[in-house]
Amino acid sequence: MFKHTVRGVSLIALAGLATPVFAQAEKDVQPALMDVVIVTTNKADVTETAVTPELLPHEGVDLSLLVARTPGGARIGNGVLSGQVQYRGLFGERLNLRVDGQRFASGGPNLMDPVFHYAPTALVSQLVIDRGVSPVSAGPGLAGGANAIFKKIDFNDTSDLSLGYDLSFGARSVDNSATGGGVVGMATDTWRFNLLGSYEDGNDYEYPEGTVTGSRFNRSVYGFSSGLKIGAHTISLDARRQNTGASGNPPFPMDIRYFDADFVQLKYLGEFESFDLKASLQTSDVAHAMNNYDFRPTPAMSALRETFATAETTSGAVSAVFPALSGSLEIGLDGQTTDHDVRITNPANSAFFVTPLPEIEMTRFGLFGEWTGQVRNWNAQFGLRVDQHEADGGEASLGSILPMGPQMLAMAYNSANRSTDDTTVDAVARFWSPEKNGYSWRATLAHKTQVPNYLQKFGWLPLAASGGLADGNIYVGDLTLDPEEAWILEGGVDYRGAKFYARPTVFLRQIDNYIQGVAYDDTVGVIDTTVEMVANMNGDPTPLRFANVDARLYGFDMDFGYDMDGPWRLDGVVNYVRGERRDIDDNLYRVAPPSLTLAATYEQSDWSASFEVQGFATQEEVSLTNSEEETPGYAVFNLYGDWQVRDGIHLSAGVENLFDHTYHNHLAGYNRNAGSDVPVGVRLPGAGQTAFIRISFTGRT
């Protein structure tokens, strides 16, 4: 019986110390295509041969903070629960992000609920990062990606019934927050059933000079995971409900009132004599509300706003994996349909309403093939994907109280051709050498694409909604946008010796038709169009429109470490990325500055302590188009402790921002909450000195 194994998967445990680390190693893995970040479990279960550098814990409850500690990673700070992953300068929907393998659309036009909003750290066991670029079998996307894999009590090795649990609980001082959750379940060798749940609640966070008002958060999740084995066939059914309560987003003009979301996925894996068969069916339904008065000074009655948005996603995939040309070939098809709808209201006036994104339907159908094997003395992976995309927008409607400007724009939008279609082609070629004398060389050449999102294409009304850019500009969409196309070249080496390891990578991404906000017309500041008139009424006389431009991203990143004599070791990550426009002399918006993280760890058999410094350089390469401000460099110092109390019980604690330093992360947004100690328009500061404690319990009987 043929059993498919994807080669070139490395296991990297980057959650050490304050987040217990373990990994059950896959056999015959090689560092090339993926990083596996172990989020929680029992340190006693570490398979040492599978663990490369152990970096230190992430701060807070957002999984994107953990990604920011990996080579190439950074975090876009749009709120405690709204952080977006940045990878080598790209973020948002350009990244192929999944939760437990499920792709779905976020619910809000400002991306207050990016994908990992739906992956609380208490429920996540592993974060699998697509190193460099995503394989075509994982779906379309312009850059790399990641998959947050949930905890589960898996099938037992015998027919005996076993009970298991994986739970964690924690608290932080800077926002008086408390978190907890995990999974409990039972299983035999033929069936398993798990219950999962988590709860997180925190107040406004403090910084050395005051309080960031409107930064509180609340989120709960509950659901189940189940599986059934019948011979060589496995079926799984997972379902969960997430309720995000009132949570603040200071970089945006509104805050979260709620996200109520349901996720269901059904999966099948069958092993036949000459091939393996995989199939899945997935649905998600997100309902969202946001307003400008719960966490902020109450505006005038005429300026009260509450926005309601929905996103419903249905997707499916089927593929077969079989031996071919001394390797394995996966051929499959997949598809996704997403329905969006957005309605803005004034709760004090029923005659005020408008649908800036009315009943948008976007569909995709794709075919792909991916071969993994050996070419001469090199391991290789070749992938090809073709996707057909269709998008259609409904008719805009608005209340009678709205002025003539929006009425005219709605009429123009409704009379336009609102149906579009595109065909995209992705291709990936990756090579990596077998390890020899500690070295494994890597090279990637790829062509990747990304179609415009629904806001970029169908946004007919000038609004501050920007898909999470949070630059303070007002945007309008363009029905004629073309898909983005990137040519990607990268190379590197993985080295691991007796005491030293390093994994440097250099990369270049040449992007045509990059979607970027540009000046609405050539007469900037002259209000001579209806769009500019409406934008000026909303506070911005110089609106931007989404347009296709040319861009380039290039850089270098590396993780490294050294085991010293005795119990000491040193680990680090260095990141550098440069993003620039190729059509004009300008830089891309919100690109992370160069950074270096170093951690010195003193480790004994059941406890360890670490001192860490995170340094960020001045970011002067800013976007003039987006009115982006420069940020000075800074350093933050952290102290962590870790104790394996006994088998199955793990305690960690620490102090972050040890010297209570005021700093401003370049990727943090600008404050728009007038009730905060942070002035409006000033970049939001990082959290002040923070003490935390976390305890985890794992076991199986």
PDB file of N, CA and C in Angstrom, residues 390-466:
ATOM      1  N   GLU A 390     -14.427  34.542 -10.607  1.00  0.00           N
ATOM      2  CA  GLU A 390     -15.557  35.366 -11.025  1.00  0.00           C
ATOM      3  C   GLU A 390     -16.037  36.184  -9.833  1.00  0.00           C
ATOM      4  N   ALA A 391     -16.454  37.411 -10.101  1.00  0.00           N
ATOM      5  CA  ALA A 391     -16.938  38.289  -9.040  1.00  0.00           C
ATOM      6  C   ALA A 391     -18.120  39.089  -9.559  1.00  0.00           C
ATOM      7  N   ASP A 392     -19.090  39.301  -8.688  1.00  0.00           N
ATOM      8  CA  ASP A 392     -20.299  40.029  -9.080  1.00  0.00           C
ATOM      9  C   ASP A 392     -20.789  40.855  -7.893  1.00  0.00           C
ATOM     10  N   GLY A 393     -21.136  42.104  -8.141  1.00  0.00           N
ATOM     11  CA  GLY A 393     -21.629  42.985  -7.089  1.00  0.00           C
ATOM     12  C   GLY A 393     -23.103  43.291  -7.249  1.00  0.00           C
ATOM     13  N   GLY A 394     -23.813  43.323  -6.129  1.00  0.00           N
ATOM     14  CA  GLY A 394     -25.231  43.665  -6.159  1.00  0.00           C
ATOM     15  C   GLY A 394     -25.435  45.164  -6.285  1.00  0.00           C
ATOM     16  N   GLU A 395     -26.686  45.584  -6.229  1.00  0.00           N
ATOM     17  CA  GLU A 395     -27.014  47.003  -6.360  1.00  0.00           C
ATOM     18  C   GLU A 395     -26.897  47.712  -5.016  1.00  0.00           C
ATOM     19  N   ALA A 396     -26.297  48.896  -5.065  1.00  0.00           N
ATOM     20  CA  ALA A 396     -26.170  49.715  -3.864  1.00  0.00           C
ATOM     21  C   ALA A 396     -27.505  50.369  -3.533  1.00  0.00           C
ATOM     22  N   SER A 397     -27.753  50.538  -2.247  1.00  0.00           N
ATOM     23  CA  SER A 397     -28.951  51.252  -1.800  1.00  0.00           C
ATOM     24  C   SER A 397     -28.551  52.189  -0.672  1.00  0.00           C
ATOM     25  N   LEU A 398     -29.328  53.253  -0.498  1.00  0.00           N
ATOM     26  CA  LEU A 398     -29.027  54.218   0.552  1.00  0.00           C
ATOM     27  C   LEU A 398     -30.283  54.989   0.937  1.00  0.00           C
ATOM     28  N   GLY A 399     -30.269  55.496   2.162  1.00  0.00           N
ATOM     29  CA  GLY A 399     -31.435  56.183   2.683  1.00  0.00           C
ATOM     30  C   GLY A 399     -31.629  57.560   2.085  1.00  0.00           C
ATOM     31  N   SER A 400     -32.842  58.055   2.227  1.00  0.00           N
ATOM     32  CA  SER A 400     -33.207  59.331   1.604  1.00  0.00           C
ATOM     33  C   SER A 400     -32.483  60.515   2.222  1.00  0.00           C
ATOM     34  N   ILE A 401     -31.977  60.355   3.435  1.00  0.00           N
ATOM     35  CA  ILE A 401     -31.333  61.484   4.102  1.00  0.00           C
ATOM     36  C   ILE A 401     -29.925  61.728   3.585  1.00  0.00           C
ATOM     37  N   LEU A 402     -29.342  60.754   2.881  1.00  0.00           N
ATOM     38  CA  LEU A 402     -27.990  60.951   2.377  1.00  0.00           C
ATOM     39  C   LEU A 402     -27.969  62.015   1.291  1.00  0.00           C
ATOM     40  N   PRO A 403     -26.914  62.834   1.221  1.00  0.00           N
ATOM     41  CA  PRO A 403     -26.878  63.954   0.271  1.00  0.00           C
ATOM     42  C   PRO A 403     -26.695  63.486  -1.166  1.00  0.00           C
ATOM     43  N   MET A 404     -26.693  64.455  -2.072  1.00  0.00           N
ATOM     44  CA  MET A 404     -26.684  64.170  -3.496  1.00  0.00           C
ATOM     45  C   MET A 404     -25.399  63.457  -3.945  1.00  0.00           C
ATOM     46  N   GLY A 405     -24.256  63.785  -3.338  1.00  0.00           N
ATOM     47  CA  GLY A 405     -22.997  63.174  -3.756  1.00  0.00           C
ATOM     48  C   GLY A 405     -23.034  61.658  -3.708  1.00  0.00           C
ATOM     49  N   PRO A 406     -23.309  61.050  -2.527  1.00  0.00           N
ATOM     50  CA  PRO A 406     -23.421  59.591  -2.471  1.00  0.00           C
ATOM     51  C   PRO A 406     -24.520  59.041  -3.377  1.00  0.00           C
ATOM     52  N   GLN A 407     -25.633  59.782  -3.527  1.00  0.00           N
ATOM     53  CA  GLN A 407     -26.703  59.326  -4.418  1.00  0.00           C
ATOM     54  C   GLN A 407     -26.183  59.200  -5.853  1.00  0.00           C
ATOM     55  N   MET A 408     -25.388  60.183  -6.301  1.00  0.00           N
ATOM     56  CA  MET A 408     -24.847  60.157  -7.656  1.00  0.00           C
ATOM     57  C   MET A 408     -23.842  59.018  -7.835  1.00  0.00           C
ATOM     58  N   LEU A 409     -22.992  58.799  -6.828  1.00  0.00           N
ATOM     59  CA  LEU A 409     -22.019  57.709  -6.924  1.00  0.00           C
ATOM     60  C   LEU A 409     -22.708  56.355  -6.947  1.00  0.00           C
ATOM     61  N   ALA A 410     -23.784  56.201  -6.172  1.00  0.00           N
ATOM     62  CA  ALA A 410     -24.531  54.943  -6.175  1.00  0.00           C
ATOM     63  C   ALA A 410     -25.170  54.699  -7.539  1.00  0.00           C
ATOM     64  N   MET A 411     -25.716  55.743  -8.146  1.00  0.00           N
ATOM     65  CA  MET A 411     -26.315  55.592  -9.471  1.00  0.00           C
ATOM     66  C   MET A 411     -25.273  55.171 -10.500  1.00  0.00           C
ATOM     67  N   ALA A 412     -24.070  55.768 -10.438  1.00  0.00           N
ATOM     68  CA  ALA A 412     -23.007  55.403 -11.376  1.00  0.00           C
ATOM     69  C   ALA A 412     -22.564  53.965 -11.170  1.00  0.00           C
ATOM     70  N   TYR A 413     -22.447  53.543  -9.918  1.00  0.00           N
ATOM     71  CA  TYR A 413     -22.049  52.167  -9.617  1.00  0.00           C
ATOM     72  C   TYR A 413     -23.103  51.184 -10.102  1.00  0.00           C
ATOM     73  N   ASN A 414     -24.374  51.482  -9.838  1.00  0.00           N
ATOM     74  CA  ASN A 414     -25.446  50.557 -10.221  1.00  0.00           C
ATOM     75  C   ASN A 414     -25.582  50.430 -11.733  1.00  0.00           C
ATOM     76  N   SER A 415     -25.194  51.450 -12.473  1.00  0.00           N
ATOM     77  CA  SER A 415     -25.296  51.390 -13.930  1.00  0.00           C
ATOM     78  C   SER A 415     -24.063  50.768 -14.577  1.00  0.00           C
ATOM     79  N   ALA A 416     -23.008  50.509 -13.790  1.00  0.00           N
ATOM     80  CA  ALA A 416     -21.768  49.947 -14.336  1.00  0.00           C
ATOM     81  C   ALA A 416     -21.891  48.433 -14.473  1.00  0.00           C
ATOM     82  N   ASN A 417     -21.001  47.861 -15.277  1.00  0.00           N
ATOM     83  CA  ASN A 417     -20.888  46.408 -15.385  1.00  0.00           C
ATOM     84  C   ASN A 417     -20.171  45.887 -14.146  1.00  0.00           C
ATOM     85  N   ARG A 418     -20.894  45.196 -13.275  1.00  0.00           N
ATOM     86  CA  ARG A 418     -20.343  44.780 -11.989  1.00  0.00           C
ATOM     87  C   ARG A 418     -19.979  43.295 -11.971  1.00  0.00           C
ATOM     88  N   SER A 419     -19.850  42.687 -13.114  1.00  0.00           N
ATOM     89  CA  SER A 419     -19.428  41.286 -13.207  1.00  0.00           C
ATOM     90  C   SER A 419     -18.045  41.233 -13.850  1.00  0.00           C
ATOM     91  N   THR A 420     -17.110  40.558 -13.185  1.00  0.00           N
ATOM     92  CA  THR A 420     -15.755  40.453 -13.700  1.00  0.00           C
ATOM     93  C   THR A 420     -15.285  39.005 -13.612  1.00  0.00           C
ATOM     94  N   ASP A 421     -14.300  38.667 -14.418  1.00  0.00           N
ATOM     95  CA  ASP A 421     -13.686  37.341 -14.337  1.00  0.00           C
ATOM     96  C   ASP A 421     -12.210  37.445 -14.677  1.00  0.00           C
ATOM     97  N   ASP A 422     -11.415  36.571 -14.062  1.00  0.00           N
ATOM     98  CA  ASP A 422      -9.967  36.534 -14.285  1.00  0.00           C
ATOM     99  C   ASP A 422      -9.499  35.086 -14.241  1.00  0.00           C
ATOM    100  N   THR A 423      -8.431  34.802 -14.952  1.00  0.00           N
ATOM    101  CA  THR A 423      -7.752  33.512 -14.892  1.00  0.00           C
ATOM    102  C   THR A 423      -6.331  33.751 -14.409  1.00  0.00           C
ATOM    103  N   THR A 424      -5.919  33.007 -13.398  1.00  0.00           N
ATOM    104  CA  THR A 424      -4.572  33.168 -12.852  1.00  0.00           C
ATOM    105  C   THR A 424      -3.821  31.845 -12.930  1.00  0.00           C
ATOM    106  N   VAL A 425      -2.507  31.942 -13.051  1.00  0.00           N
ATOM    107  CA  VAL A 425      -1.640  30.767 -13.134  1.00  0.00           C
ATOM    108  C   VAL A 425      -0.516  30.922 -12.114  1.00  0.00           C
ATOM    109  N   ASP A 426      -0.369  29.938 -11.247  1.00  0.00           N
ATOM    110  CA  ASP A 426       0.731  29.894 -10.281  1.00  0.00           C
ATOM    111  C   ASP A 426       1.641  28.724 -10.621  1.00  0.00           C
ATOM    112  N   ALA A 427       2.943  28.926 -10.483  1.00  0.00           N
ATOM    113  CA  ALA A 427       3.915  27.865 -10.731  1.00  0.00           C
ATOM    114  C   ALA A 427       5.035  27.985  -9.706  1.00  0.00           C
ATOM    115  N   VAL A 428       5.465  26.847  -9.173  1.00  0.00           N
ATOM    116  CA  VAL A 428       6.502  26.828  -8.148  1.00  0.00           C
ATOM    117  C   VAL A 428       7.502  25.729  -8.472  1.00  0.00           C
ATOM    118  N   ALA A 429       8.789  26.051  -8.396  1.00  0.00           N
ATOM    119  CA  ALA A 429       9.869  25.064  -8.524  1.00  0.00           C
ATOM    120  C   ALA A 429      10.807  25.251  -7.339  1.00  0.00           C
ATOM    121  N   ARG A 430      10.991  24.201  -6.557  1.00  0.00           N
ATOM    122  CA  ARG A 430      11.825  24.295  -5.361  1.00  0.00           C
ATOM    123  C   ARG A 430      12.842  23.154  -5.365  1.00  0.00           C
ATOM    124  N   PHE A 431      14.051  23.466  -4.917  1.00  0.00           N
ATOM    125  CA  PHE A 431      15.128  22.490  -4.866  1.00  0.00           C
ATOM    126  C   PHE A 431      15.835  22.598  -3.521  1.00  0.00           C
ATOM    127  N   TRP A 432      16.198  21.455  -2.944  1.00  0.00           N
ATOM    128  CA  TRP A 432      16.989  21.460  -1.731  1.00  0.00           C
ATOM    129  C   TRP A 432      17.845  20.195  -1.702  1.00  0.00           C
ATOM    130  N   SER A 433      19.065  20.362  -1.283  1.00  0.00           N
ATOM    131  CA  SER A 433      20.012  19.251  -1.294  1.00  0.00           C
ATOM    132  C   SER A 433      19.878  18.421  -0.031  1.00  0.00           C
ATOM    133  N   PRO A 434      20.155  17.127  -0.118  1.00  0.00           N
ATOM    134  CA  PRO A 434      20.230  16.320   1.107  1.00  0.00           C
ATOM    135  C   PRO A 434      21.331  16.871   2.013  1.00  0.00           C
ATOM    136  N   GLU A 435      21.144  16.751   3.306  1.00  0.00           N
ATOM    137  CA  GLU A 435      22.130  17.275   4.243  1.00  0.00           C
ATOM    138  C   GLU A 435      23.457  16.538   4.102  1.00  0.00           C
ATOM    139  N   LYS A 436      24.520  17.314   4.009  1.00  0.00           N
ATOM    140  CA  LYS A 436      25.860  16.756   3.907  1.00  0.00           C
ATOM    141  C   LYS A 436      26.808  17.637   4.699  1.00  0.00           C
ATOM    142  N   ASN A 437      27.488  17.021   5.660  1.00  0.00           N
ATOM    143  CA  ASN A 437      28.399  17.753   6.545  1.00  0.00           C
ATOM    144  C   ASN A 437      27.688  18.914   7.240  1.00  0.00           C
ATOM    145  N   GLY A 438      26.396  18.723   7.525  1.00  0.00           N
ATOM    146  CA  GLY A 438      25.625  19.739   8.230  1.00  0.00           C
ATOM    147  C   GLY A 438      24.960  20.764   7.347  1.00  0.00           C
ATOM    148  N   TYR A 439      25.221  20.751   6.020  1.00  0.00           N
ATOM    149  CA  TYR A 439      24.687  21.754   5.102  1.00  0.00           C
ATOM    150  C   TYR A 439      23.555  21.176   4.251  1.00  0.00           C
ATOM    151  N   SER A 440      22.520  21.993   4.038  1.00  0.00           N
ATOM    152  CA  SER A 440      21.468  21.690   3.067  1.00  0.00           C
ATOM    153  C   SER A 440      21.158  22.979   2.319  1.00  0.00           C
ATOM    154  N   TRP A 441      21.421  22.984   1.001  1.00  0.00           N
ATOM    155  CA  TRP A 441      21.238  24.184   0.191  1.00  0.00           C
ATOM    156  C   TRP A 441      19.820  24.225  -0.367  1.00  0.00           C
ATOM    157  N   ARG A 442      19.274  25.466  -0.539  1.00  0.00           N
ATOM    158  CA  ARG A 442      17.897  25.639  -0.984  1.00  0.00           C
ATOM    159  C   ARG A 442      17.804  26.673  -2.096  1.00  0.00           C
ATOM    160  N   ALA A 443      16.853  26.484  -3.006  1.00  0.00           N
ATOM    161  CA  ALA A 443      16.580  27.479  -4.049  1.00  0.00           C
ATOM    162  C   ALA A 443      15.122  27.368  -4.467  1.00  0.00           C
ATOM    163  N   THR A 444      14.495  28.519  -4.748  1.00  0.00           N
ATOM    164  CA  THR A 444      13.087  28.566  -5.157  1.00  0.00           C
ATOM    165  C   THR A 444      12.909  29.569  -6.285  1.00  0.00           C
ATOM    166  N   LEU A 445      12.154  29.169  -7.295  1.00  0.00           N
ATOM    167  CA  LEU A 445      11.691  30.077  -8.344  1.00  0.00           C
ATOM    168  C   LEU A 445      10.184  29.886  -8.461  1.00  0.00           C
ATOM    169  N   ALA A 446       9.430  30.985  -8.393  1.00  0.00           N
ATOM    170  CA  ALA A 446       7.971  30.861  -8.397  1.00  0.00           C
ATOM    171  C   ALA A 446       7.326  32.031  -9.114  1.00  0.00           C
ATOM    172  N   HIS A 447       6.165  31.755  -9.681  1.00  0.00           N
ATOM    173  CA  HIS A 447       5.273  32.785 -10.215  1.00  0.00           C
ATOM    174  C   HIS A 447       3.963  32.649  -9.456  1.00  0.00           C
ATOM    175  N   LYS A 448       3.590  33.683  -8.691  1.00  0.00           N
ATOM    176  CA  LYS A 448       2.405  33.626  -7.835  1.00  0.00           C
ATOM    177  C   LYS A 448       1.491  34.808  -8.139  1.00  0.00           C
ATOM    178  N   THR A 449       0.195  34.619  -7.893  1.00  0.00           N
ATOM    179  CA  THR A 449      -0.799  35.633  -8.241  1.00  0.00           C
ATOM    180  C   THR A 449      -1.771  35.861  -7.089  1.00  0.00           C
ATOM    181  N   GLN A 450      -2.469  36.995  -7.170  1.00  0.00           N
ATOM    182  CA  GLN A 450      -3.501  37.335  -6.188  1.00  0.00           C
ATOM    183  C   GLN A 450      -4.523  38.240  -6.851  1.00  0.00           C
ATOM    184  N   VAL A 451      -5.810  37.856  -6.814  1.00  0.00           N
ATOM    185  CA  VAL A 451      -6.848  38.699  -7.412  1.00  0.00           C
ATOM    186  C   VAL A 451      -7.223  39.803  -6.428  1.00  0.00           C
ATOM    187  N   PRO A 452      -7.777  40.926  -6.912  1.00  0.00           N
ATOM    188  CA  PRO A 452      -8.215  42.000  -6.005  1.00  0.00           C
ATOM    189  C   PRO A 452      -9.274  41.492  -5.031  1.00  0.00           C
ATOM    190  N   ASN A 453      -9.252  41.997  -3.808  1.00  0.00           N
ATOM    191  CA  ASN A 453     -10.307  41.629  -2.880  1.00  0.00           C
ATOM    192  C   ASN A 453     -11.562  42.451  -3.147  1.00  0.00           C
ATOM    193  N   TYR A 454     -12.625  42.131  -2.435  1.00  0.00           N
ATOM    194  CA  TYR A 454     -13.920  42.749  -2.738  1.00  0.00           C
ATOM    195  C   TYR A 454     -13.937  44.243  -2.454  1.00  0.00           C
ATOM    196  N   LEU A 455     -13.170  44.699  -1.479  1.00  0.00           N
ATOM    197  CA  LEU A 455     -13.116  46.131  -1.186  1.00  0.00           C
ATOM    198  C   LEU A 455     -12.359  46.878  -2.275  1.00  0.00           C
ATOM    199  N   GLN A 456     -11.232  46.331  -2.693  1.00  0.00           N
ATOM    200  CA  GLN A 456     -10.425  46.984  -3.734  1.00  0.00           C
ATOM    201  C   GLN A 456     -11.186  47.083  -5.056  1.00  0.00           C
ATOM    202  N   LYS A 457     -12.028  46.106  -5.334  1.00  0.00           N
ATOM    203  CA  LYS A 457     -12.725  46.078  -6.613  1.00  0.00           C
ATOM    204  C   LYS A 457     -14.078  46.797  -6.553  1.00  0.00           C
ATOM    205  N   PHE A 458     -14.865  46.567  -5.513  1.00  0.00           N
ATOM    206  CA  PHE A 458     -16.260  47.017  -5.510  1.00  0.00           C
ATOM    207  C   PHE A 458     -16.527  48.214  -4.605  1.00  0.00           C
ATOM    208  N   GLY A 459     -15.514  48.770  -3.954  1.00  0.00           N
ATOM    209  CA  GLY A 459     -15.744  49.894  -3.039  1.00  0.00           C
ATOM    210  C   GLY A 459     -16.102  51.176  -3.785  1.00  0.00           C
ATOM    211  N   TRP A 460     -17.367  51.436  -3.986  1.00  0.00           N
ATOM    212  CA  TRP A 460     -17.817  52.596  -4.774  1.00  0.00           C
ATOM    213  C   TRP A 460     -17.924  53.875  -3.946  1.00  0.00           C
ATOM    214  N   LEU A 461     -18.088  53.748  -2.621  1.00  0.00           N
ATOM    215  CA  LEU A 461     -18.268  54.910  -1.755  1.00  0.00           C
ATOM    216  C   LEU A 461     -16.954  55.222  -1.049  1.00  0.00           C
ATOM    217  N   PRO A 462     -16.435  56.465  -1.134  1.00  0.00           N
ATOM    218  CA  PRO A 462     -15.186  56.805  -0.445  1.00  0.00           C
ATOM    219  C   PRO A 462     -15.326  56.633   1.072  1.00  0.00           C
ATOM    220  N   LEU A 463     -14.530  55.710   1.627  1.00  0.00           N
ATOM    221  CA  LEU A 463     -14.611  55.387   3.045  1.00  0.00           C
ATOM    222  C   LEU A 463     -13.213  55.206   3.625  1.00  0.00           C
ATOM    223  N   ALA A 464     -13.130  55.218   4.959  1.00  0.00           N
ATOM    224  CA  ALA A 464     -11.872  54.929   5.645  1.00  0.00           C
ATOM    225  C   ALA A 464     -11.585  53.433   5.682  1.00  0.00           C
ATOM    226  N   ALA A 465     -12.502  52.601   5.217  1.00  0.00           N
ATOM    227  CA  ALA A 465     -12.257  51.161   5.129  1.00  0.00           C
ATOM    228  C   ALA A 465     -11.154  50.910   4.109  1.00  0.00           C
ATOM    229  N   SER A 466     -10.120  50.172   4.545  1.00  0.00           N
ATOM    230  CA  SER A 466      -8.951  49.989   3.687  1.00  0.00           C
ATOM    231  C   SER A 466      -8.409  48.576   3.716  1.00  0.00           C
TER     232      SER A 466
END
